[in-house]
Short mmCIF file of C-alpha atoms in Angstrom, two decimals:
data_model
loop_
_atom_site.label_atom_id
_atom_site.label_comp_id
_atom_site.label_asym_id
_atom_site.label_seq_id
_atom_site.Cartn_x
_atom_site.Cartn_y
_atom_site.Cartn_z
CA UNK A 284 0.06 0.18 -0.09
CA UNK A 285 1.25 3.39 -1.38
CA UNK A 286 0.86 5.90 1.56
CA UNK A 287 -1.98 8.61 0.08
CA UNK A 288 0.24 11.48 1.08
CA UNK A 289 3.52 10.81 -0.18
CA UNK A 290 5.10 13.46 -3.00
CA UNK A 291 8.32 11.88 -3.64
CA UNK A 292 9.11 9.66 -6.89
CA UNK A 293 7.43 5.83 -6.32
CA UNK A 294 8.46 2.62 -7.15
CA UNK A 295 5.93 -0.19 -7.45
CA UNK A 296 7.01 -4.09 -7.99
CA UNK A 297 3.95 -6.02 -9.46
CA UNK A 298 4.37 -9.27 -9.76
CA UNK A 299 0.62 -10.56 -11.67
CA UNK A 300 -2.57 -9.15 -11.86
CA UNK A 301 -4.56 -12.61 -11.35
CA UNK A 302 -7.55 -10.49 -8.92
CA UNK A 303 -8.18 -8.96 -13.00
CA UNK A 304 -7.07 -11.83 -14.60
CA UNK A 305 -8.35 -15.03 -12.87
CA UNK A 306 -10.53 -13.63 -10.52
CA UNK A 307 -12.31 -16.91 -9.88
CA UNK A 308 -9.10 -18.23 -8.51
CA UNK A 309 -8.85 -15.81 -5.63
CA UNK A 310 -10.11 -15.97 -2.08
CA UNK A 311 -11.61 -11.50 -2.94
CA UNK A 312 -11.48 -8.71 -4.40
CA UNK A 313 -10.17 -6.02 -1.36
CA UNK A 314 -6.73 -5.86 -2.97
CA UNK A 315 -8.17 -4.31 -6.40
CA UNK A 316 -8.11 -0.50 -5.81
CA UNK A 317 -4.61 -0.42 -3.80
CA UNK A 318 -3.41 -1.97 -7.06
CA UNK A 319 -5.26 0.16 -9.05
CA UNK A 320 -3.84 3.19 -6.67
CA UNK A 321 -0.24 2.26 -6.90
CA UNK A 322 -0.13 1.39 -10.54
CA UNK A 323 -1.51 4.93 -11.25
CA UNK A 324 0.44 6.90 -8.30
CA UNK A 325 3.82 5.41 -9.45
CA UNK A 326 6.76 6.46 -11.16
CA UNK A 327 7.93 2.89 -12.30
CA UNK A 328 7.11 -0.26 -12.10
CA UNK A 329 8.80 -3.00 -12.23
CA UNK A 330 6.97 -6.92 -13.19
CA UNK A 331 8.26 -9.91 -13.95
CA UNK A 332 7.69 -11.13 -17.39
CA UNK A 333 6.18 -9.94 -21.01
CA UNK A 334 2.83 -11.72 -19.83
CA UNK A 335 2.65 -9.48 -16.65
CA UNK A 336 3.64 -6.45 -18.14
CA UNK A 337 0.74 -6.76 -21.57
CA UNK A 338 -1.78 -7.22 -18.71
CA UNK A 339 -0.82 -4.37 -15.80
CA UNK A 340 -1.13 -2.38 -19.82
CA UNK A 341 -4.43 -3.90 -20.08
CA UNK A 342 -6.09 -4.04 -16.87
CA UNK A 343 -4.59 -0.28 -15.85
CA UNK A 344 -4.55 1.65 -18.96
CA UNK A 345 -0.68 2.74 -18.05
CA UNK A 346 2.01 3.42 -20.45
CA UNK A 347 4.57 0.98 -20.75
CA UNK A 348 7.52 3.47 -20.77
CA UNK A 349 6.32 3.41 -17.36
CA UNK A 350 6.81 -0.41 -16.81
CA UNK A 351 10.84 -2.19 -16.87
CA UNK A 352 10.33 -6.10 -16.67
CA UNK A 353 12.96 -7.67 -13.91
CA UNK A 354 12.80 -11.54 -14.61
CA UNK A 355 14.31 -13.61 -11.84
CA UNK A 356 17.30 -15.60 -11.93
CA UNK A 357 17.85 -18.98 -10.92
CA UNK A 358 21.33 -20.27 -9.46
CA UNK A 359 21.95 -23.05 -12.39
CA UNK A 360 25.06 -23.92 -10.09
CA UNK A 361 22.54 -25.30 -7.44
CA UNK A 362 20.52 -27.08 -8.97
CA UNK A 363 23.18 -28.90 -11.55
CA UNK A 364 24.47 -30.43 -8.75
CA UNK A 365 25.35 -33.88 -9.01
CA UNK A 366 23.55 -35.48 -5.34
CA UNK A 367 24.84 -39.40 -4.74
CA UNK A 368 23.03 -41.69 -5.13
CA UNK A 369 22.90 -42.74 -0.96
CA UNK A 370 21.86 -38.91 -0.95
CA UNK A 371 18.87 -38.94 -2.73
CA UNK A 372 17.79 -42.34 -1.16
CA UNK A 373 17.75 -40.47 1.92
CA UNK A 374 15.50 -37.90 0.83
CA UNK A 375 13.39 -40.67 -0.97
CA UNK A 376 13.03 -41.92 2.00
CA UNK A 377 12.47 -38.99 4.32
CA UNK A 378 9.22 -38.40 2.53
CA UNK A 379 8.68 -41.41 1.58
CA UNK A 380 8.75 -40.65 -2.29
CA UNK A 381 7.95 -43.61 -4.28
CA UNK A 382 10.27 -45.40 -7.10
CA UNK A 383 8.92 -43.45 -9.73
CA UNK A 384 6.31 -40.15 -9.51
CA UNK A 385 4.57 -37.06 -11.16
CA UNK A 386 5.73 -33.88 -8.91
CA UNK A 387 3.85 -31.31 -8.46
CA UNK A 388 4.82 -28.62 -6.26
CA UNK A 389 3.53 -25.75 -4.98
CA UNK A 390 -0.02 -24.44 -2.86
CA UNK A 391 -2.64 -26.63 -2.76
CA UNK A 392 -5.52 -23.84 -3.93
CA UNK A 393 -7.52 -23.81 -7.15
CA UNK A 394 -5.58 -21.67 -9.29
CA UNK A 395 -2.74 -24.39 -9.46
CA UNK A 396 -5.38 -26.65 -11.15
CA UNK A 397 -4.39 -29.56 -9.49
CA UNK A 398 -7.74 -31.27 -9.79
CA UNK A 399 -6.82 -31.51 -13.80
CA UNK A 400 -3.47 -33.22 -12.89
CA UNK A 401 -5.36 -35.28 -10.74
CA UNK A 402 -7.88 -36.37 -13.24
CA UNK A 403 -5.26 -36.90 -15.65
CA UNK A 404 -3.24 -39.29 -14.16
CA UNK A 405 -6.70 -41.29 -12.40
CA UNK A 406 -7.00 -41.44 -16.73
CA UNK A 407 -3.30 -42.44 -17.11
CA UNK A 408 -3.47 -44.87 -14.19
CA UNK A 409 -6.71 -46.26 -15.47
CA UNK A 410 -5.03 -47.35 -18.49
CA UNK A 411 -2.00 -48.36 -18.06
CA UNK A 412 -1.17 -50.69 -15.11
CA UNK A 413 2.30 -49.30 -13.90
CA UNK A 414 3.85 -48.19 -10.70
CA UNK A 415 3.28 -44.47 -11.75
CA UNK A 416 2.74 -42.46 -8.52
CA UNK A 417 1.60 -38.52 -7.96
CA UNK A 418 3.54 -36.55 -5.71
CA UNK A 419 2.10 -33.11 -4.02
CA UNK A 420 4.19 -31.31 -2.22
CA UNK A 421 3.27 -28.27 -0.67
CA UNK A 422 1.58 -26.68 2.02
CA UNK A 423 -2.68 -26.03 2.22
CA UNK A 424 -3.84 -22.65 0.24
CA UNK A 425 -7.77 -21.64 0.06
CA UNK A 426 -10.99 -23.77 -1.13
CA UNK A 427 -8.85 -27.25 -0.57
CA UNK A 428 -11.93 -29.78 -0.18
CA UNK A 429 -12.50 -30.69 -3.15
CA UNK A 430 -8.73 -31.44 -4.04
CA UNK A 431 -8.41 -33.71 -1.33
CA UNK A 432 -11.49 -34.98 -1.46
CA UNK A 433 -10.46 -36.04 -5.54
CA UNK A 434 -6.57 -37.36 -3.48
CA UNK A 435 -8.49 -39.27 -1.23
CA UNK A 436 -10.53 -41.33 -4.09
CA UNK A 437 -7.10 -42.20 -5.71
CA UNK A 438 -5.40 -43.79 -2.67
CA UNK A 439 -2.27 -45.28 -2.60
CA UNK A 440 -1.95 -44.00 -5.65
CA UNK A 441 -1.03 -40.12 -4.42
CA UNK A 442 1.52 -39.10 -1.92
CA UNK A 443 1.02 -35.54 -0.07
CA UNK A 444 4.45 -34.53 2.00
CA UNK A 445 3.04 -31.26 2.98
CA UNK A 446 5.52 -29.38 4.04
CA UNK A 447 9.11 -29.78 3.09
CA UNK A 448 12.01 -28.60 4.33
CA UNK A 449 13.79 -26.35 1.67
CA UNK A 450 16.90 -27.64 1.26
CA UNK A 451 15.32 -30.99 -0.04
CA UNK A 452 13.49 -29.30 -2.92
CA UNK A 453 15.94 -29.98 -5.04
CA UNK A 454 16.55 -33.80 -5.00
CA UNK A 455 12.93 -33.51 -4.53
CA UNK A 456 12.89 -32.37 -8.32
CA UNK A 457 15.43 -34.34 -9.37
CA UNK A 458 13.85 -38.10 -7.94
CA UNK A 459 10.54 -36.77 -10.51
CA UNK A 460 10.33 -38.38 -14.12
CA UNK A 461 7.28 -35.60 -14.97
CA UNK A 462 7.02 -32.48 -13.15
CA UNK A 463 3.39 -31.66 -13.81
CA UNK A 464 2.67 -27.74 -13.38
CA UNK A 465 -1.11 -26.58 -15.78
CA UNK A 466 -1.86 -23.48 -13.44
CA UNK A 467 -4.42 -21.18 -14.41
CA UNK A 468 -2.49 -18.38 -14.37
CA UNK A 469 1.13 -17.07 -13.28
CA UNK A 470 2.80 -13.31 -13.47
CA UNK A 471 5.79 -15.99 -13.90
CA UNK A 472 6.16 -19.36 -13.04
CA UNK A 473 8.93 -20.08 -10.73
CA UNK A 474 8.24 -23.65 -10.38
CA UNK A 475 8.88 -24.65 -14.06
CA UNK A 476 12.18 -23.17 -14.11
CA UNK A 477 13.52 -25.19 -11.26
CA UNK A 478 12.67 -28.00 -12.65
CA UNK A 479 13.78 -27.68 -15.40
CA UNK A 480 17.21 -26.19 -14.36
CA UNK A 481 17.07 -29.98 -11.97
CA UNK A 482 16.93 -32.00 -14.63
CA UNK A 483 13.08 -32.67 -14.68
CA UNK A 484 10.28 -32.90 -17.96
CA UNK A 485 7.95 -30.19 -17.68
CA UNK A 486 4.39 -30.24 -18.64
CA UNK A 487 3.08 -26.42 -17.76
CA UNK A 488 -0.15 -24.51 -19.03
CA UNK A 489 -0.33 -22.82 -22.99
CA UNK A 490 -1.30 -19.42 -21.00
CA UNK A 491 -0.61 -16.44 -18.83
CA UNK A 492 3.28 -16.46 -18.47
CA UNK A 493 4.25 -20.31 -18.75
CA UNK A 494 4.69 -20.37 -22.46
CA UNK A 495 7.19 -17.56 -22.45
CA UNK A 496 9.12 -19.31 -19.03
CA UNK A 497 8.76 -22.77 -20.37
CA UNK A 498 9.92 -21.14 -23.78
CA UNK A 499 10.24 -25.00 -26.53
CA UNK A 500 11.37 -26.95 -23.92
CA UNK A 501 8.03 -27.71 -22.12
CA UNK A 502 4.74 -29.99 -23.26
CA UNK A 503 2.77 -27.10 -23.53
CA UNK A 504 -1.13 -28.29 -22.46
CA UNK A 505 -4.23 -25.88 -22.48
CA UNK A 506 -4.85 -26.01 -19.11
CA UNK A 507 -8.92 -26.82 -19.02
CA UNK A 508 -8.07 -30.07 -20.90
CA UNK A 509 -6.88 -32.82 -18.35
CA UNK A 510 -7.07 -35.38 -21.68
CA UNK A 511 -3.71 -32.67 -22.71
CA UNK A 512 -2.54 -33.27 -19.48
CA UNK A 513 -2.95 -37.14 -19.51
CA UNK A 514 -1.84 -37.81 -23.05
CA UNK A 515 1.65 -35.30 -21.84
CA UNK A 516 2.34 -37.56 -18.77
CA UNK A 517 1.94 -40.85 -21.85
CA UNK A 518 4.52 -38.82 -24.01
CA UNK A 519 6.82 -38.08 -22.16
CA UNK A 520 6.51 -41.80 -19.66
CA UNK A 521 6.76 -44.12 -23.77
CA UNK A 522 9.07 -42.33 -25.44
CA UNK A 523 12.65 -42.47 -23.06
CA UNK A 524 14.59 -40.31 -26.32
CA UNK A 525 11.52 -37.48 -26.25
CA UNK A 526 11.90 -37.27 -22.96
CA UNK A 527 16.27 -37.45 -23.16
CA UNK A 528 15.19 -33.96 -25.55
CA UNK A 529 13.25 -32.43 -23.10
CA UNK A 530 15.90 -32.60 -20.02
CA UNK A 531 18.21 -31.10 -22.53
CA UNK A 532 16.52 -28.50 -23.83
CA UNK A 533 14.75 -27.64 -19.93
CA UNK A 534 18.85 -27.56 -19.10
CA UNK A 535 19.55 -24.97 -22.16
CA UNK A 536 16.23 -22.96 -21.16
CA UNK A 537 16.67 -22.22 -17.80
CA UNK A 538 20.47 -20.71 -18.53
CA UNK A 539 18.62 -18.00 -20.24
CA UNK A 540 17.36 -16.95 -16.60
CA UNK A 541 20.98 -17.32 -15.11
CA UNK A 542 21.26 -14.96 -12.14
CA UNK A 543 23.89 -12.30 -13.30
CA UNK A 544 26.17 -9.99 -10.89
#
């Protein structure tokens, strides 16, 4: 919130416009007036993607010259660290992770589209009899009751870890076969970049900032179409050569977002 009586220059950071772009996924609309005032009063707006910039221009009618993009970066050396087998096995045991799994990492809330991740996985398990599981990592956000009921209906095929230690995040990525992140809206989508840097094939959405961040290194799906998510699961699982190409492309894409010192 910008104080009403401030007289100096004002620089504001707006990460996304989710309250305007995907209001149905949010818990309330009380911050809209604050967003508008901050955008109008600021002398400079910093945002994190071309997509977020376009949304700010669209929703606030702001001159694009007033907006500067500063994308998040990633410590590629940290994510590409080669963990030993014993280090990875320790993490597997700590969180009771299966041998083969699809990973979702993020808050459990409607915007993240977890219901369709689960429904696509349910279809996969019905068609293909293998040992693939789904691991959901993250804290509960809001309106998660329906998501949790759907997850519980899958029994032991879905593992929910809850909160994890920050230092365990990278090995949890590395142990996964697929990272699924078909979010309905993101200002940037940092988990996509993290998964790519960790060497995991990514499935993400063809909306908001996600195609921009993923480039040609992920399978882009319509997040409202669980069949497309299901087909993406199958493609990565059934074609090892394609999977390896995705991993290589993902690493090259992550290089574009390294921190510059």
